[in-house]
Coordinates of C-alpha atoms and ligand atoms in Angstrom, one line a residue:
M7 CA 0.1 -0.3 0.2
T8 CA 1.7 4.2 -0.7
I9 CA 1.2 6.6 1.6
N10 CA -0.9 9.2 0.0
N11 CA -0.8 12.4 2.0
G12 CA -4.4 13.1 0.4
N13 CA -2.8 16.9 -0.8
N14 CA -4.3 15.0 -4.0
S15 CA -7.4 16.8 -5.4
S16 CA -10.1 13.9 -5.6
N17 CA -10.3 13.5 -8.8
D18 CA -6.3 13.4 -9.6
N19 CA -6.1 11.3 -13.3
A20 CA -2.8 10.5 -12.2
E21 CA -3.7 8.0 -10.1
R22 CA -5.1 4.6 -10.0
L23 CA -8.4 4.1 -10.5
D24 CA -10.4 1.8 -7.8
F25 CA -12.8 -0.9 -8.9
V26 CA -15.6 0.9 -8.3
R27 CA -14.6 3.8 -9.6
Q28 CA -13.4 2.4 -12.8
I29 CA -16.8 0.3 -13.5
V30 CA -18.7 4.4 -13.3
A31 CA -16.1 5.7 -15.3
D32 CA -17.0 3.0 -17.9
D33 CA -20.6 3.3 -17.5
I34 CA -20.1 6.5 -17.9
A35 CA -17.6 6.4 -21.2
G36 CA -20.1 3.7 -22.7
G37 CA -22.8 5.8 -22.5
K38 CA -25.3 3.3 -20.2
W39 CA -27.0 5.9 -18.0
P40 CA -29.2 8.5 -19.7
K41 CA -28.9 11.2 -17.0
A42 CA -25.6 11.9 -14.4
I43 CA -25.0 8.6 -12.6
A44 CA -26.4 8.8 -8.9
T45 CA -24.5 6.7 -6.0
R46 CA -26.7 7.5 -2.0
F47 CA -25.2 6.4 1.5
P48 CA -27.7 4.0 2.9
P49 CA -28.5 3.9 7.2
E50 CA -30.4 2.1 9.0
P51 CA -30.8 4.7 12.4
N52 CA -30.3 2.7 14.3
G53 CA -26.8 3.4 15.2
Y54 CA -24.1 5.7 15.7
L55 CA -21.9 5.0 12.4
H56 CA -18.9 4.8 12.9
I57 CA -15.5 4.5 10.7
G58 CA -16.6 1.4 8.7
H59 CA -19.9 3.7 7.4
A60 CA -17.8 7.3 7.1
K61 CA -16.0 4.5 4.1
S62 CA -18.9 4.3 2.7
I63 CA -20.2 7.4 3.2
C64 CA -16.9 8.7 1.7
L65 CA -16.8 6.3 -1.2
N66 CA -20.8 7.2 -2.7
F67 CA -20.4 10.8 -1.7
G68 CA -16.7 11.4 -3.7
I69 CA -17.7 9.3 -6.7
A70 CA -21.0 11.3 -7.6
S71 CA -19.3 14.6 -7.2
E72 CA -15.9 13.5 -8.6
F73 CA -18.4 12.4 -11.8
G74 CA -21.0 15.3 -11.9
G75 CA -23.4 13.3 -10.2
T76 CA -25.9 13.5 -6.5
C77 CA -25.7 11.5 -4.1
N78 CA -28.4 10.5 -1.5
L79 CA -28.9 10.3 2.3
R80 CA -31.4 7.7 2.6
F81 CA -32.5 6.5 5.8
D82 CA -33.4 2.6 5.3
D83 CA -35.8 2.6 8.2
T84 CA -37.9 -0.3 7.1
N85 CA -37.8 -2.2 11.0
P86 CA -39.5 -0.2 13.5
T87 CA -38.4 -1.7 16.4
K88 CA -34.4 -0.2 16.5
E89 CA -34.9 3.0 14.6
E90 CA -34.7 6.1 16.5
D91 CA -34.7 9.8 16.0
E92 CA -31.9 10.4 17.5
Y93 CA -30.3 8.4 15.4
V94 CA -31.2 9.9 12.6
K95 CA -30.5 13.1 13.7
S96 CA -26.3 12.2 14.8
I97 CA -26.4 10.4 11.2
V98 CA -27.3 13.2 9.6
E99 CA -24.5 15.6 12.0
D100 CA -22.3 13.1 11.4
V101 CA -21.9 13.0 7.0
K102 CA -22.6 17.2 6.7
W103 CA -19.4 17.0 9.5
L104 CA -17.5 15.2 7.6
G105 CA -18.8 17.5 4.5
W106 CA -20.3 15.8 2.1
D107 CA -23.8 17.5 1.3
W108 CA -26.9 15.5 -0.4
G109 CA -28.6 18.9 -1.4
K110 CA -32.0 18.5 -1.1
N111 CA -31.9 14.7 -0.9
L112 CA -32.6 13.0 2.8
L113 CA -34.7 10.9 2.0
F114 CA -36.9 7.8 4.0
A115 CA -37.4 4.1 3.0
S116 CA -40.3 4.5 4.7
D117 CA -41.9 7.0 2.6
Y118 CA -41.5 4.2 0.2
F119 CA -44.1 2.1 1.7
G120 CA -46.7 2.5 -0.6
Q121 CA -45.5 2.2 -3.7
M122 CA -43.8 -1.5 -2.1
Y123 CA -46.6 -2.2 -1.4
D124 CA -48.5 -2.6 -5.0
W125 CA -45.3 -3.6 -6.5
A126 CA -45.2 -6.7 -4.3
I127 CA -49.4 -6.9 -4.8
K128 CA -47.9 -6.6 -9.1
L129 CA -46.0 -10.0 -8.3
I130 CA -48.8 -11.6 -6.4
K131 CA -50.6 -11.1 -9.8
K132 CA -47.7 -12.6 -11.8
G133 CA -48.0 -15.5 -9.9
K134 CA -44.4 -14.0 -8.4
A135 CA -45.8 -14.3 -5.1
Y136 CA -47.4 -15.6 -2.2
V137 CA -49.0 -16.0 1.1
C138 CA -47.5 -18.1 3.2
D139 CA -48.4 -19.5 6.5
L140 CA -45.3 -20.8 7.9
S141 CA -43.8 -20.1 11.3
A142 CA -40.4 -18.4 10.6
D143 CA -38.6 -22.0 12.8
E144 CA -40.5 -23.7 9.8
T145 CA -40.0 -21.6 7.0
R146 CA -35.5 -21.6 8.3
A147 CA -36.3 -25.8 7.8
Y148 CA -37.7 -25.6 4.3
R149 CA -35.4 -23.7 3.4
G150 CA -32.5 -27.3 3.5
T151 CA -29.7 -27.2 3.5
P152 CA -26.5 -26.3 1.0
T153 CA -26.1 -30.1 -0.4
E154 CA -30.4 -30.2 -0.1
A155 CA -32.5 -28.7 -1.9
G156 CA -35.4 -26.7 0.0
K157 CA -39.6 -28.1 0.3
M158 CA -41.7 -27.1 -1.7
S159 CA -44.4 -24.6 1.2
P160 CA -47.6 -26.0 1.1
F161 CA -48.8 -22.6 1.0
R162 CA -46.9 -21.9 -2.3
N163 CA -50.1 -22.8 -4.8
R164 CA -52.8 -20.1 -3.2
S165 CA -54.4 -18.5 -5.8
V166 CA -53.9 -15.0 -6.7
E167 CA -57.2 -14.2 -5.2
E168 CA -56.8 -15.7 -2.8
N169 CA -52.9 -14.4 -2.6
I170 CA -53.9 -11.0 -2.4
D171 CA -57.5 -11.3 -0.2
L172 CA -54.5 -12.4 2.9
F173 CA -52.0 -10.3 2.3
A174 CA -54.7 -7.0 2.0
R175 CA -55.7 -8.8 5.6
M176 CA -52.3 -8.5 6.3
K177 CA -51.8 -5.3 5.5
N178 CA -55.2 -4.3 7.3
G179 CA -54.2 -6.2 10.9
E180 CA -56.0 -9.4 11.4
F181 CA -53.1 -11.5 11.8
A182 CA -50.8 -12.0 15.2
D183 CA -46.9 -11.5 14.1
G184 CA -45.6 -14.2 12.7
A185 CA -48.6 -15.6 11.9
K186 CA -48.3 -15.4 7.6
T187 CA -45.1 -13.5 5.8
L188 CA -45.4 -13.0 1.9
K189 CA -42.6 -14.3 -0.2
A190 CA -41.8 -14.8 -3.4
K191 CA -42.4 -17.6 -5.3
I192 CA -38.6 -18.5 -7.1
D193 CA -36.7 -21.5 -6.7
M194 CA -36.5 -23.5 -3.5
A195 CA -34.0 -25.6 -5.5
S196 CA -31.2 -22.6 -6.5
P197 CA -27.8 -23.4 -5.0
N198 CA -28.5 -19.9 -3.7
F199 CA -30.0 -19.7 -0.7
N200 CA -31.1 -16.2 -0.8
M201 CA -33.7 -17.8 -3.8
R202 CA -34.9 -20.0 -1.4
D203 CA -38.8 -18.0 -1.6
P204 CA -36.6 -15.4 0.2
V205 CA -39.5 -13.8 2.6
M206 CA -40.5 -9.8 1.7
Y207 CA -42.9 -9.1 4.3
R208 CA -43.6 -9.5 7.4
I209 CA -45.8 -8.7 10.1
L210 CA -45.1 -6.3 13.3
H211 CA -47.9 -5.1 14.8
A212 CA -44.9 -1.8 16.4
S213 CA -45.5 1.6 15.6
H214 CA -42.5 3.4 13.9
H215 CA -40.9 6.3 14.4
R216 CA -42.4 7.9 10.7
T217 CA -44.9 6.6 9.9
S218 CA -46.9 6.0 13.3
D219 CA -49.3 3.0 13.6
Q220 CA -49.6 3.6 9.5
W221 CA -48.5 0.2 8.9
C222 CA -48.2 -3.6 10.2
I223 CA -46.9 -5.0 7.7
Y224 CA -42.6 -4.7 7.1
P225 CA -40.8 -4.8 3.8
M226 CA -37.6 -7.5 4.2
Y227 CA -34.5 -5.9 3.3
D228 CA -33.6 -7.6 0.3
W229 CA -37.2 -6.3 -1.1
A230 CA -37.3 -3.6 -0.2
H231 CA -34.0 -2.7 -0.6
G232 CA -32.8 -2.2 -4.8
L233 CA -36.6 -0.9 -4.8
E234 CA -35.5 2.6 -2.4
D235 CA -32.5 2.7 -5.0
S236 CA -35.2 2.4 -8.5
I237 CA -37.4 4.8 -6.8
E238 CA -34.7 7.5 -6.7
K239 CA -33.1 6.6 -9.6
I240 CA -29.6 5.4 -8.4
T241 CA -27.6 4.2 -11.0
H242 CA -24.5 2.4 -9.0
S243 CA -26.0 1.0 -5.6
I244 CA -22.3 0.1 -3.9
C245 CA -22.9 -2.4 -0.6
T246 CA -20.6 -4.2 0.9
L247 CA -19.4 -7.6 0.3
E248 CA -22.0 -10.1 2.7
F249 CA -24.5 -8.4 -0.3
E250 CA -23.1 -10.0 -2.7
N251 CA -25.0 -14.0 -2.7
H252 CA -28.4 -11.4 -2.4
R253 CA -27.5 -10.0 -5.6
P254 CA -29.3 -12.6 -7.4
L255 CA -32.2 -11.7 -6.0
Y256 CA -31.9 -7.8 -6.2
D257 CA -32.4 -8.4 -9.8
W258 CA -34.7 -10.8 -9.8
F259 CA -37.4 -8.5 -8.3
L260 CA -35.7 -5.4 -10.3
D261 CA -36.6 -7.9 -13.5
E262 CA -40.0 -9.2 -12.7
L263 CA -41.0 -5.6 -11.8
G264 CA -39.6 -4.3 -15.1
I265 CA -38.8 -0.7 -13.0
H266 CA -35.5 1.2 -13.7
H267 CA -32.3 -1.1 -12.6
S268 CA -29.1 -0.4 -10.5
Q269 CA -26.1 -1.9 -10.6
Q270 CA -25.4 -3.8 -6.9
I271 CA -21.4 -2.5 -7.1
E272 CA -20.0 -4.8 -3.3
F273 CA -16.5 -3.9 -1.7
A274 CA -14.8 -5.1 1.4
R275 CA -16.0 -3.1 4.2
L276 CA -13.5 -2.0 6.3
N277 CA -12.0 -3.7 9.9
L278 CA -9.4 -1.9 11.8
T279 CA -7.4 -3.5 14.6
Y280 CA -8.4 -3.0 18.0
T281 CA -11.7 -2.2 17.3
V282 CA -15.7 -3.4 16.8
M283 CA -17.1 -2.4 14.3
S284 CA -21.1 -3.4 14.3
K285 CA -23.8 -1.2 15.6
R286 CA -25.0 -3.9 17.4
K287 CA -21.8 -4.6 19.5
L288 CA -21.3 -0.6 20.2
L289 CA -24.5 -0.3 21.4
K290 CA -23.9 -2.8 23.4
L291 CA -20.6 -1.0 25.1
V292 CA -22.8 2.5 26.0
Q293 CA -26.2 -0.1 27.3
E294 CA -24.0 -1.6 29.6
N295 CA -21.9 1.5 31.4
Y296 CA -18.3 0.1 29.1
V297 CA -18.5 3.2 27.5
S298 CA -19.9 6.2 28.6
G299 CA -22.4 7.3 25.6
W300 CA -21.5 7.3 21.6
D301 CA -19.8 9.7 21.4
D302 CA -16.9 8.7 24.4
P303 CA -13.5 9.6 22.9
R304 CA -12.8 5.9 22.7
M305 CA -15.7 5.3 20.7
P306 CA -14.6 3.8 17.1
T307 CA -18.1 6.5 15.8
I308 CA -17.7 8.9 14.0
S309 CA -18.7 11.4 16.9
G310 CA -16.4 9.8 19.4
M311 CA -13.7 10.1 17.2
R312 CA -15.1 13.8 16.1
R313 CA -15.3 14.5 20.9
R314 CA -11.1 12.7 21.4
G315 CA -10.5 15.5 18.4
Y316 CA -10.0 13.7 15.4
S317 CA -10.6 16.3 13.0
S318 CA -12.9 15.6 8.8
E319 CA -10.2 16.2 6.7
A320 CA -8.4 12.9 8.8
I321 CA -10.8 10.4 8.4
R322 CA -11.6 11.9 4.6
N323 CA -7.8 11.3 4.1
F324 CA -7.6 8.1 5.6
C325 CA -10.5 7.3 3.6
K326 CA -8.3 8.2 0.5
T327 CA -5.6 6.3 1.9
I328 CA -7.1 3.1 2.2
G329 CA -9.0 2.9 -0.7
V330 CA -11.5 0.3 -2.1
N331 CA -11.4 -2.9 -2.8
K332 CA -12.8 -6.4 -2.9
F333 CA -10.9 -8.6 -0.7
K334 CA -11.3 -8.5 3.4
S335 CA -9.0 -7.6 5.0
T336 CA -8.1 -5.1 9.0
I337 CA -6.6 -2.4 8.4
D338 CA -3.8 -1.2 10.9
L339 CA -5.5 0.8 13.9
A340 CA -1.6 2.6 13.7
L341 CA -2.1 3.3 9.8
L342 CA -5.6 5.7 11.2
E343 CA -3.4 7.5 13.7
H344 CA -0.4 8.2 11.2
C345 CA -3.4 10.4 8.8
L346 CA -4.6 11.8 11.9
R347 CA -1.5 13.0 13.1
E348 CA -0.7 14.2 9.0
D349 CA -3.0 16.8 9.6
L350 CA -2.8 17.9 13.3
N351 CA 0.4 18.0 13.1
K352 CA 0.0 20.8 10.1
T353 CA -2.7 22.8 11.3
S354 CA -2.4 22.3 15.7
P355 CA -1.1 25.0 17.4
R356 CA 2.0 24.1 19.3
V357 CA 1.8 25.2 23.5
M358 CA 2.6 23.8 26.6
A359 CA 1.6 22.2 28.5
V360 CA 2.2 19.7 31.9
L361 CA 0.8 16.7 32.7
N362 CA 2.3 15.2 35.7
P363 CA 3.9 18.2 37.4
V364 CA 6.7 19.0 40.4
K365 CA 7.6 22.4 40.9
V366 CA 10.9 23.9 40.3
V367 CA 12.1 26.9 42.1
I368 CA 14.6 29.0 40.3
D369 CA 16.4 30.7 43.4
N370 CA 19.1 32.9 41.6
Y371 CA 15.4 34.3 39.7
P372 CA 14.4 37.9 40.7
Q373 CA 11.4 37.7 43.4
G374 CA 8.5 38.8 42.6
E375 CA 9.1 39.5 38.5
T376 CA 7.2 37.5 35.6
E377 CA 9.0 38.1 31.3
M378 CA 7.4 37.4 28.7
L379 CA 9.3 35.4 26.5
V380 CA 8.6 34.7 22.4
A381 CA 7.5 30.7 21.6
V382 CA 6.7 29.8 17.9
N383 CA 3.0 29.0 17.7
N384 CA 3.9 25.8 14.8
P385 CA 7.0 24.3 13.0
A386 CA 5.1 23.2 10.5
D387 CA 3.6 26.6 9.4
E388 CA 4.8 29.7 9.4
S389 CA 1.7 32.3 9.0
A390 CA 1.1 30.4 12.6
G391 CA 3.5 33.5 13.7
T392 CA 4.3 33.2 17.8
R393 CA 3.3 34.2 21.0
E394 CA 4.6 35.3 24.1
V395 CA 5.1 33.2 27.5
P396 CA 5.0 34.1 30.9
F397 CA 8.5 33.1 33.1
S398 CA 9.2 33.9 36.5
R399 CA 11.0 32.4 39.3
E400 CA 8.8 29.5 39.9
I401 CA 7.9 27.0 37.8
Y402 CA 6.4 23.1 36.7
I403 CA 7.9 20.6 34.8
E404 CA 6.6 17.2 34.0
R405 CA 7.7 14.2 37.3
D406 CA 8.8 12.6 34.7
D407 CA 11.1 14.7 33.1
F408 CA 13.6 14.7 37.3
M409 CA 15.2 11.7 38.6
E410 CA 17.7 12.2 41.4
D411 CA 19.4 8.9 40.9
A412 CA 19.8 9.0 36.9
P413 CA 21.4 5.9 34.7
K414 CA 23.6 7.3 32.7
K415 CA 21.1 7.2 29.2
F416 CA 19.1 10.0 31.4
Y417 CA 19.4 13.2 29.1
R418 CA 17.2 15.3 31.2
L419 CA 17.0 17.3 34.5
T420 CA 18.8 15.6 37.4
P421 CA 21.0 16.7 40.5
G422 CA 24.0 19.2 38.8
R423 CA 22.7 18.9 35.5
E424 CA 22.1 21.8 33.2
V425 CA 19.1 21.3 30.5
R426 CA 17.8 24.0 28.6
L427 CA 14.0 25.2 28.8
R428 CA 12.1 25.5 25.9
Y429 CA 12.3 28.6 24.5
A430 CA 13.2 30.4 28.1
Y431 CA 17.3 29.7 29.3
F432 CA 19.8 26.6 30.7
V433 CA 18.9 25.9 34.3
T434 CA 21.2 23.3 36.2
C435 CA 19.4 21.4 39.1
T436 CA 21.2 22.3 42.9
G437 CA 18.8 20.4 44.7
V438 CA 15.7 19.3 46.1
I439 CA 13.1 19.3 48.8
K440 CA 11.4 15.3 49.8
D441 CA 8.4 14.9 52.5
D442 CA 8.6 12.9 54.9
D443 CA 7.7 9.8 52.3
G444 CA 11.0 10.1 50.6
N445 CA 9.1 12.0 47.4
V446 CA 10.3 14.9 45.7
V447 CA 8.6 18.1 45.6
E448 CA 10.7 21.1 45.1
I449 CA 13.1 20.9 42.7
H450 CA 15.6 24.3 43.1
C451 CA 18.8 25.6 39.9
I452 CA 19.9 28.3 39.0
Y453 CA 19.5 29.9 35.7
D454 CA 22.0 31.4 33.5
P455 CA 20.9 34.2 32.4
E456 CA 23.2 34.8 28.8
T457 CA 20.3 32.1 27.5
R458 CA 17.8 33.8 26.8
G459 CA 15.3 32.1 24.5
G460 CA 17.3 28.9 24.9
D461 CA 20.8 29.4 23.7
S462 CA 23.9 30.1 25.1
P463 CA 26.1 32.8 23.6
D464 CA 29.6 30.7 24.5
G465 CA 28.3 27.4 22.4
R466 CA 28.0 25.8 25.2
K467 CA 25.4 22.5 24.8
V468 CA 23.5 21.2 26.8
K469 CA 21.6 17.1 25.6
S470 CA 17.7 18.3 26.3
T471 CA 15.1 20.7 26.2
I472 CA 12.4 20.0 28.3
H473 CA 9.1 22.0 28.3
W474 CA 7.3 24.2 31.4
V475 CA 4.5 25.7 32.7
C476 CA 4.9 29.3 34.6
A477 CA 3.0 28.8 38.1
E478 CA 2.0 31.6 39.1
N479 CA -0.4 32.5 35.9
A480 CA -1.4 28.0 35.0
I481 CA -3.9 27.1 34.6
D482 CA -5.2 24.0 36.4
A483 CA -6.8 21.5 33.9
E484 CA -8.3 18.2 33.6
V485 CA -6.5 15.4 30.9
R486 CA -7.5 12.5 30.3
L487 CA -5.7 9.8 28.4
Y488 CA -7.3 7.5 25.8
G489 CA -5.3 3.8 25.1
N490 CA -7.1 1.0 23.0
L491 CA -10.4 -0.2 24.6
F492 CA -9.6 -2.8 23.4
T493 CA -6.8 -4.7 25.1
K494 CA -6.1 -7.7 21.7
E495 CA -5.9 -7.3 18.1
N496 CA -8.7 -8.8 16.6
P497 CA -11.6 -7.9 20.0
E498 CA -13.7 -11.3 18.8
D499 CA -10.3 -13.4 19.7
G500 CA -11.2 -16.1 22.7
E501 CA -14.2 -18.4 23.9
G502 CA -16.1 -15.8 25.8
E503 CA -17.6 -12.0 24.5
F504 CA -16.3 -9.7 23.0
T505 CA -16.4 -7.3 25.7
E506 CA -13.9 -9.9 28.1
N507 CA -11.2 -8.4 25.9
L508 CA -12.3 -5.2 27.0
N509 CA -8.9 -3.0 27.7
P510 CA -9.2 -1.7 31.6
D511 CA -7.3 0.6 31.1
S512 CA -7.9 2.8 28.1
L513 CA -9.2 5.6 30.7
K514 CA -6.8 7.7 32.9
V515 CA -7.6 11.0 34.1
L516 CA -4.6 13.8 35.3
N517 CA -6.6 16.5 37.3
N518 CA -3.6 18.6 38.3
C519 CA -2.7 19.9 34.6
K520 CA -0.6 22.7 34.9
L521 CA -1.3 24.0 31.3
E522 CA 0.1 28.0 30.2
P523 CA -2.4 31.1 29.7
Y524 CA -2.3 31.3 26.4
L525 CA -4.8 28.4 26.4
K526 CA -7.7 30.4 28.4
G527 CA -11.1 30.3 27.1
T528 CA -10.0 28.5 24.7
D529 CA -12.4 26.9 21.9
M530 CA -14.5 24.3 22.1
L531 CA -13.0 21.6 20.0
S532 CA -10.0 23.5 19.3
R533 CA -6.9 21.4 19.0
W534 CA -3.7 21.9 20.6
Q535 CA -0.1 19.7 20.1
F536 CA 1.0 20.0 23.7
E537 CA 5.1 20.0 23.0
R538 CA 6.2 16.3 23.6
L539 CA 3.0 15.2 24.4
G540 CA 0.6 14.9 21.6
Y541 CA -2.2 16.7 20.2
F542 CA -4.9 17.2 22.2
C543 CA -8.6 19.2 22.2
V544 CA -10.8 20.6 24.4
D545 CA -13.7 18.3 25.5
A546 CA -17.1 18.8 25.9
D547 CA -17.4 18.5 29.4
S548 CA -15.0 21.6 29.9
T549 CA -16.1 24.7 32.0
S550 CA -14.3 28.0 32.7
E551 CA -14.2 26.9 35.6
K552 CA -13.4 23.5 35.0
P553 CA -11.1 23.2 32.0
V554 CA -11.4 19.7 30.4
F555 CA -8.9 18.1 27.1
N556 CA -8.3 14.7 25.4
R557 CA -5.8 13.6 24.5
T558 CA -6.0 13.1 21.2
V559 CA -3.2 10.9 20.1
S560 CA 0.5 10.5 20.9
L561 CA 3.4 12.5 19.0
R562 CA 4.5 8.6 18.1
D563 CA 3.6 7.3 15.1
T564 CA 3.9 3.8 15.5
W565 CA 2.9 3.5 11.4
T566 CA 5.8 4.6 10.1
K567 CA 7.9 2.2 11.9
V568 CA 5.1 -0.6 11.0
K569 CA 5.6 0.0 6.8
K570 CA 9.5 -1.0 7.4
Ligands
ATP628 P1 -23.2 -3.2 11.4 O1 -23.0 -4.3 10.4 O2 -22.1 -2.0 12.3 O3 -24.5 -2.4 12.5 P2 -24.4 -2.2 9.1 O4 -24.4 -3.1 7.6 O5 -25.5 -3.1 9.3 O6 -23.1 -2.0 9.7 P3 -26.0 0.2 8.3 O7 -26.3 1.1 8.1 O8 -27.4 -0.9 7.0 O9 -24.8 -0.3 9.4 O10 -25.1 0.6 7.2 C1 -24.9 2.0 6.0 C2 -23.9 1.3 4.7 O11 -22.5 1.7 5.1 C3 -24.0 0.7 4.7 O12 -24.5 0.6 2.5 C4 -22.8 -0.8 4.6 O13 -22.3 -1.5 3.9 C5 -21.6 0.3 5.2 N1 -20.6 0.1 6.0 C6 -21.3 -0.6 6.9 N2 -20.3 -1.5 7.9 C7 -19.4 -0.5 7.2 C8 -17.9 -1.0 7.0 N3 -17.3 -1.5 8.5 N4 -17.3 -0.5 5.8 C9 -17.3 0.4 5.4 N5 -18.6 0.4 4.9 C10 -19.9 0.0 5.9
MG629 MG1 -27.7 -3.0 8.6

């Protein structure tokens, strides 16, 4: 795989087209479709969108924008028991945040229930569909096995009149849930299970989030999906590989009805290491309080990633980098984080923050004085300019950056050693003060006033530069550090439930962090690099009394290592 930094414009012809785009390009060149091409992103509103959906969104909306077509945002809301308006709202927000535009085409499959019903009657009249009284268990048993043909339902040869009557009565609510189904009459001996008289409608006395109690029969996915595509005159109906075996059925319905026939194209879904992607599993994490909600920053949901500090550009670049193909694979989470760092490196201003502070007193610095030092906002972007950082006699540094009895290779602060304070001065450690338990509570140093700005006029070298925050006007903050949500590359590994592989250390809350005063009142979702510590953003829980920051990602890029 080649890494693409995402700077290429989306329709850069020099890039090799993926197989889906190649089909679209060929169709356009061959004049297959009379009008502009049309795609759709069809989420079922039964959960929040995750990073796998982002792959599908970028594919469908990306193709529409590159080839001068349109992409609909269509809610595939055919299952009333699991769907909610909360999910619809979150999906709309997430697709918009990712930067895509559906224009006026925010659509709902439930708006087509009437048309779908009429088409079902058309199939009944053609003798291609029948009302069946077999229970769900019987239907399964009648379907046969991969090596054995199925058995015909005893209701398969009902007359057209009887079927029309029974189907109308199903719709009118005369029968209990599960008492009857409408099935397509295809081929009980087909090697493809999906063609063995699949169920088109089931009875379900359930209230729907949009149609309320208007319907008590609901269409099955295989029946509904192609009709939705057809109604919307979709040209390329792009879905994931599990539906490859469903394509003959998709085609059969459209051909039997003789209506607009979209082309179904299957691609491999995104799998990521250390991540579960199914909405059912993500729902379990939410419902059983393993996480704080769908937007918990550890969740692979778009809303969780947004809260964590991901930019939409980083997600789009990731989708572009992984490309689209037909082979099942699992992408290394490190690649997603690599794309994230590439973007944040360019866009995040640098500031200094100390997460695990210990106080340093500079004994020869004038008492009560504060001076302003100049710091660079972003070495990767000169236009970001500089800012002023206060410095005075007492500062905080990371506890990790000091060691009393340091091994040879420890180059940071230790008694007798001189180091550079970033943008400030050279300081030399002269001693420490400890509490009764022997913990260092204060470090004493002297500074060299000649090294202001961090350079020594006599060319003296120091082996390390450490970050710091001025004690007097530091902002106190809470910082949340995140690890992988699961301990195993494949969270499904092992005998038990996937939840047994949850990482107990995936969230670490630090309550006593010190931030440079520049961060006061920083905007929600604004992103920063805390020098030497990683990329951070303001969390939704943040208040002016108690700022809360999330670590989006650390600085260390493990992807480049993986590649070597
Ligand atoms: P899940 O298995 O997570 O519940 P789903 O496929 O049931 O997902 P839908 O709401 O039906 O979720 O999906 C909407 C669209 O997103 C579909 O076209 C589906 O193919 C696509 N999609 C879902 N998961 C992935 C994934 N991991 N990678 C790529 N596309 C995906
Ligand atoms: Mg689904």
